[in-house]
Coordinates of C-alpha atoms in Angstrom, one line a residue:
X20 CA 10.1 47.4 9.1
X21 CA 7.1 45.2 10.1
X22 CA 5.8 45.1 6.5
X23 CA 9.2 44.0 5.2
X24 CA 9.4 41.2 7.7
X25 CA 5.9 40.1 7.0
X26 CA 6.6 40.2 3.2
X27 CA 9.7 38.1 3.7
X28 CA 7.7 35.6 5.8
X29 CA 5.1 35.4 3.1
X30 CA 7.7 34.7 0.4
X31 CA 9.2 31.9 2.5
X32 CA 5.8 30.3 3.1
X33 CA 5.0 30.5 -0.6
X34 CA 8.3 28.8 -1.6
X35 CA 8.0 26.3 1.3
X36 CA 4.6 25.2 0.2
X37 CA 5.8 24.9 -3.4
X38 CA 8.7 22.8 -2.3
X39 CA 6.4 20.5 -0.3
X40 CA 4.2 19.9 -3.3
X41 CA 7.1 19.1 -5.6
X42 CA 8.0 15.9 -3.7
X43 CA 4.7 14.2 -4.8
X44 CA 5.7 11.7 -7.6
X45 CA 2.3 10.0 -7.8
X46 CA -1.2 10.8 -6.7
X47 CA -4.6 9.3 -7.5
X48 CA -8.0 10.1 -6.2
X49 CA -9.7 7.6 -8.5
X50 CA -12.3 10.0 -10.0
X51 CA -11.1 8.6 -13.4
X52 CA -8.8 5.8 -14.5
X53 CA -6.2 8.1 -16.1
X54 CA -3.5 6.0 -14.4
X55 CA -4.7 2.8 -16.1
X56 CA -5.2 0.6 -13.0
X57 CA -6.3 -2.9 -13.9
X58 CA -10.0 -3.3 -14.2
X59 CA -11.8 -6.6 -14.7
X60 CA -13.9 -9.3 -13.1
X61 CA -14.1 -13.0 -12.7
X62 CA -15.8 -15.3 -10.2
X63 CA -12.8 -14.6 -7.9
X64 CA -12.5 -10.8 -8.1
X65 CA -14.0 -7.5 -9.2
X66 CA -11.6 -4.5 -9.8
X67 CA -13.1 -1.2 -11.0
X68 CA -12.3 2.5 -10.8
X69 CA -15.7 4.1 -10.0
X70 CA -17.4 6.9 -8.1
X71 CA -14.1 8.2 -6.7
X72 CA -12.8 4.8 -5.5
X73 CA -10.8 1.9 -6.8
X74 CA -13.0 -1.0 -5.9
X75 CA -11.0 -4.0 -4.9
X76 CA -13.3 -6.9 -4.3
X77 CA -11.9 -10.3 -3.5
X78 CA -14.6 -12.9 -3.8
X79 CA -12.3 -15.9 -3.3
X80 CA -10.4 -17.5 -0.5
X81 CA -7.1 -16.3 -1.9
X82 CA -5.1 -13.1 -1.8
X83 CA -5.1 -10.6 -4.7
X84 CA -2.5 -7.9 -5.2
X85 CA -2.2 -5.3 -8.0
X86 CA 0.8 -3.0 -8.3
X87 CA 2.1 -0.5 -10.8
X88 CA 5.1 1.7 -11.5
X89 CA 4.6 5.1 -9.8
X90 CA 7.7 6.8 -11.1
X91 CA 10.2 6.3 -8.3
X92 CA 13.7 5.6 -9.3
X93 CA 14.8 4.9 -5.7
X94 CA 13.1 4.0 -2.5
X95 CA 15.5 6.1 -0.4
X96 CA 13.5 8.4 1.7
X97 CA 9.9 8.0 0.4
X98 CA 6.4 7.7 1.7
X99 CA 3.4 5.8 0.4
X100 CA 0.0 6.7 1.8
X101 CA -3.4 5.2 1.1
X102 CA -6.8 5.9 2.4
X103 CA -8.9 2.7 2.3
X104 CA -12.5 2.0 3.2
X105 CA -13.3 -1.6 4.2
X106 CA -16.7 -2.4 2.7
X107 CA -17.4 -6.0 3.7
X108 CA -15.9 -9.4 4.3
X109 CA -14.1 -11.3 7.1
X110 CA -12.3 -9.4 9.8
X111 CA -9.2 -11.4 10.5
X112 CA -7.4 -11.1 7.2
X113 CA -5.2 -8.5 5.6
X114 CA -6.1 -5.6 3.4
X115 CA -3.7 -2.7 2.7
X116 CA -0.8 -1.7 0.5
X117 CA 2.3 -3.3 -1.1
X118 CA 5.5 -1.6 -2.2
X119 CA 8.9 -2.6 -3.4
X120 CA 7.0 -4.9 -5.7
X121 CA 9.0 -6.8 -8.2
X122 CA 7.1 -10.0 -8.9
X123 CA 4.6 -12.2 -7.0
X124 CA 7.6 -13.7 -5.2
X125 CA 9.1 -10.4 -4.0
X126 CA 7.3 -7.5 -2.3
X127 CA 6.6 -5.8 1.0
X128 CA 3.2 -5.3 2.5
X129 CA 1.7 -3.3 5.4
X130 CA -2.0 -3.7 6.1
X131 CA -4.8 -4.0 8.6
X132 CA -7.5 -6.5 9.6
X133 CA -11.1 -5.5 10.1
X134 CA -10.9 -6.3 13.8
X135 CA -8.1 -3.8 14.5
X136 CA -4.7 -5.4 13.9
X137 CA -1.9 -4.4 11.6
X138 CA 0.9 -6.5 10.0
X139 CA 4.2 -5.9 8.2
X140 CA 6.0 -8.5 6.2
X141 CA 7.4 -9.5 2.9
X142 CA 7.6 -12.3 0.3
X143 CA 11.1 -13.0 -0.6
X144 CA 11.9 -15.6 -3.3
X145 CA 8.4 -16.9 -2.7
X146 CA 8.7 -17.3 1.0
X147 CA 6.7 -15.3 3.6
X148 CA 8.7 -13.5 6.3
X149 CA 6.8 -11.7 9.1
X150 CA 8.7 -8.6 10.1
X151 CA 6.1 -7.2 12.5
X152 CA 3.6 -9.8 13.6
X153 CA -0.2 -9.0 13.9
X154 CA -0.5 -6.2 16.5
X155 CA -3.7 -4.8 18.0
X156 CA -3.9 -1.0 17.6
X157 CA -6.5 1.5 19.0
X158 CA -5.6 3.7 16.0
X159 CA -7.5 1.5 13.6
X160 CA -11.1 2.1 12.8
X161 CA -12.7 -1.3 12.8
X162 CA -15.2 -3.5 10.8
X163 CA -17.3 -2.8 7.8
X164 CA -17.6 0.8 6.7
X165 CA -14.4 1.8 8.5
X166 CA -12.1 4.3 6.7
X167 CA -8.4 4.2 7.5
X168 CA -5.3 6.0 6.2
X169 CA -2.1 4.0 6.3
X170 CA 1.3 5.3 5.5
X171 CA 4.8 3.7 5.1
X172 CA 7.7 6.1 5.3
X173 CA 11.4 5.3 4.8
X174 CA 14.0 7.6 6.3
X175 CA 17.6 6.4 6.4
X176 CA 17.9 3.0 8.0
X177 CA 14.3 3.0 9.4
X178 CA 10.9 2.3 7.9
X179 CA 8.0 3.7 9.9
X180 CA 4.3 3.0 9.9
X181 CA 1.4 5.3 10.6
X182 CA -2.3 4.7 10.9
X183 CA -4.7 7.6 10.7
X184 CA -1.8 10.0 11.4
X185 CA -0.5 8.2 14.4
X186 CA 2.9 6.5 14.5
X187 CA 2.4 2.9 15.4
X188 CA 5.7 1.1 14.8
X189 CA 9.0 1.0 13.0
X190 CA 11.5 -1.5 11.7
X191 CA 15.0 -1.7 10.1
X192 CA 14.9 -0.7 6.4
X193 CA 15.6 -3.4 3.9
X194 CA 16.6 -2.9 0.3
X195 CA 13.6 -2.8 -2.1
X196 CA 12.8 -5.8 -4.1
X197 CA 11.2 -3.8 -7.0
X198 CA 9.8 -0.4 -7.7
X199 CA 6.0 -0.8 -7.9
X200 CA 3.3 0.2 -5.4
X201 CA -0.2 -1.1 -5.1
X202 CA -2.8 -2.8 -3.0
X203 CA -3.6 -6.2 -1.4
X204 CA -6.8 -7.8 -0.2
X205 CA -7.1 -11.3 1.2
X206 CA -9.8 -13.9 1.6
X207 CA -13.3 -12.7 0.7
X208 CA -13.3 -9.1 1.5
X209 CA -13.9 -5.9 -0.3
X210 CA -12.1 -2.6 0.1
X211 CA -12.5 0.7 -1.7
X212 CA -9.3 2.7 -2.1
X213 CA -10.1 6.4 -1.8
X214 CA -6.6 7.9 -2.5
X215 CA -3.0 6.9 -3.0
X216 CA -0.1 9.4 -2.6
X217 CA 3.6 8.6 -3.1
X218 CA 6.2 11.1 -2.1
X219 CA 9.9 11.2 -2.7
X220 CA 11.5 12.8 0.4
X221 CA 14.5 15.0 -0.1
X222 CA 17.8 13.2 0.7
X223 CA 20.7 11.3 -0.9
X224 CA 19.9 8.2 -2.9
X225 CA 21.5 5.0 -1.7
X226 CA 19.9 2.9 -4.5
X227 CA 20.3 5.0 -7.6
X228 CA 18.3 2.6 -9.8
X229 CA 16.9 -0.8 -9.9
X230 CA 14.7 -2.9 -12.1
X231 CA 10.9 -2.6 -12.4
X232 CA 7.8 -3.1 -14.5
X233 CA 8.0 0.2 -16.3
X234 CA 4.4 0.8 -15.9
X235 CA 3.2 -2.8 -16.0
X236 CA 0.4 -4.1 -13.9
X237 CA 0.0 -7.5 -12.2
X238 CA -2.5 -9.4 -10.1
X239 CA -1.1 -12.3 -8.2
X240 CA -2.6 -15.1 -6.2
X241 CA -1.3 -16.1 -2.9
X242 CA -2.6 -18.3 -0.1
X243 CA -4.4 -16.4 2.7
X244 CA -2.4 -14.3 5.0
X245 CA -4.3 -14.6 8.3
X246 CA -3.3 -14.5 12.0
X247 CA -5.4 -17.6 12.4
X248 CA -2.5 -19.4 10.8
X249 CA -0.3 -18.8 13.8
X250 CA 2.5 -17.3 11.8
X251 CA 2.7 -19.9 9.0
X252 CA 2.4 -18.2 5.7
X253 CA 2.3 -20.4 2.7
X254 CA 2.4 -19.0 -0.8
X255 CA 0.4 -20.2 -3.8
X256 CA 1.2 -19.8 -7.5
X257 CA 1.0 -16.6 -9.6
X258 CA -1.7 -16.1 -12.1
X259 CA -2.4 -13.3 -14.5
X260 CA -5.3 -10.8 -14.2
X261 CA -7.5 -12.9 -16.6
X262 CA -7.2 -15.9 -14.3
X263 CA -4.9 -18.0 -16.5
X264 CA -1.9 -19.7 -15.0

């Protein structure tokens, strides 16, 4: 009888693990650029998949964002998780992830500052809206060389935020503006992205489909998002990856 029970438990564990793996819709460890992330360099940036990282070096006083289609048809019940190493740069500006990306005017972002704060907000029709203001957190590894894993997770009417496996905050879920996921870095700082994983969590779909880039890539320019600005976030114009307006 014991052997039958153990066998049944083993079967359940095997199927459970398989089901858990099946919800991953996109994953990248950046040991190669098989997912065709934008690579290029100008006097204002350097983007390159190399040595197991996506190097995202912002050498200007602006904000760069790159996003791509990751295969989600809906943002109902999903998570996007990125492990990011801050290499250098100023410590009071944002670096992190973007999601629900439609254009440079419309996306959501969750990120950190080098000195240990996090921020959640969105650009809607070109206007910045702070949804969770800069908040100090002991869960954040600080300053140059720090490695942090950040996760955004949507379940029902709530979007939750995690830093290094610790829940830090939540907000009311808002309908996605687009379907792309990517990264953001502001004002003279370099980050190396170690891994990105996007999961589709089992559940009913409230938004069955919406428009997106269909695998397109974009790099956009915005004015600096910094808590030194005391909550005023002004947006610049969009430019293409080659620096042409």
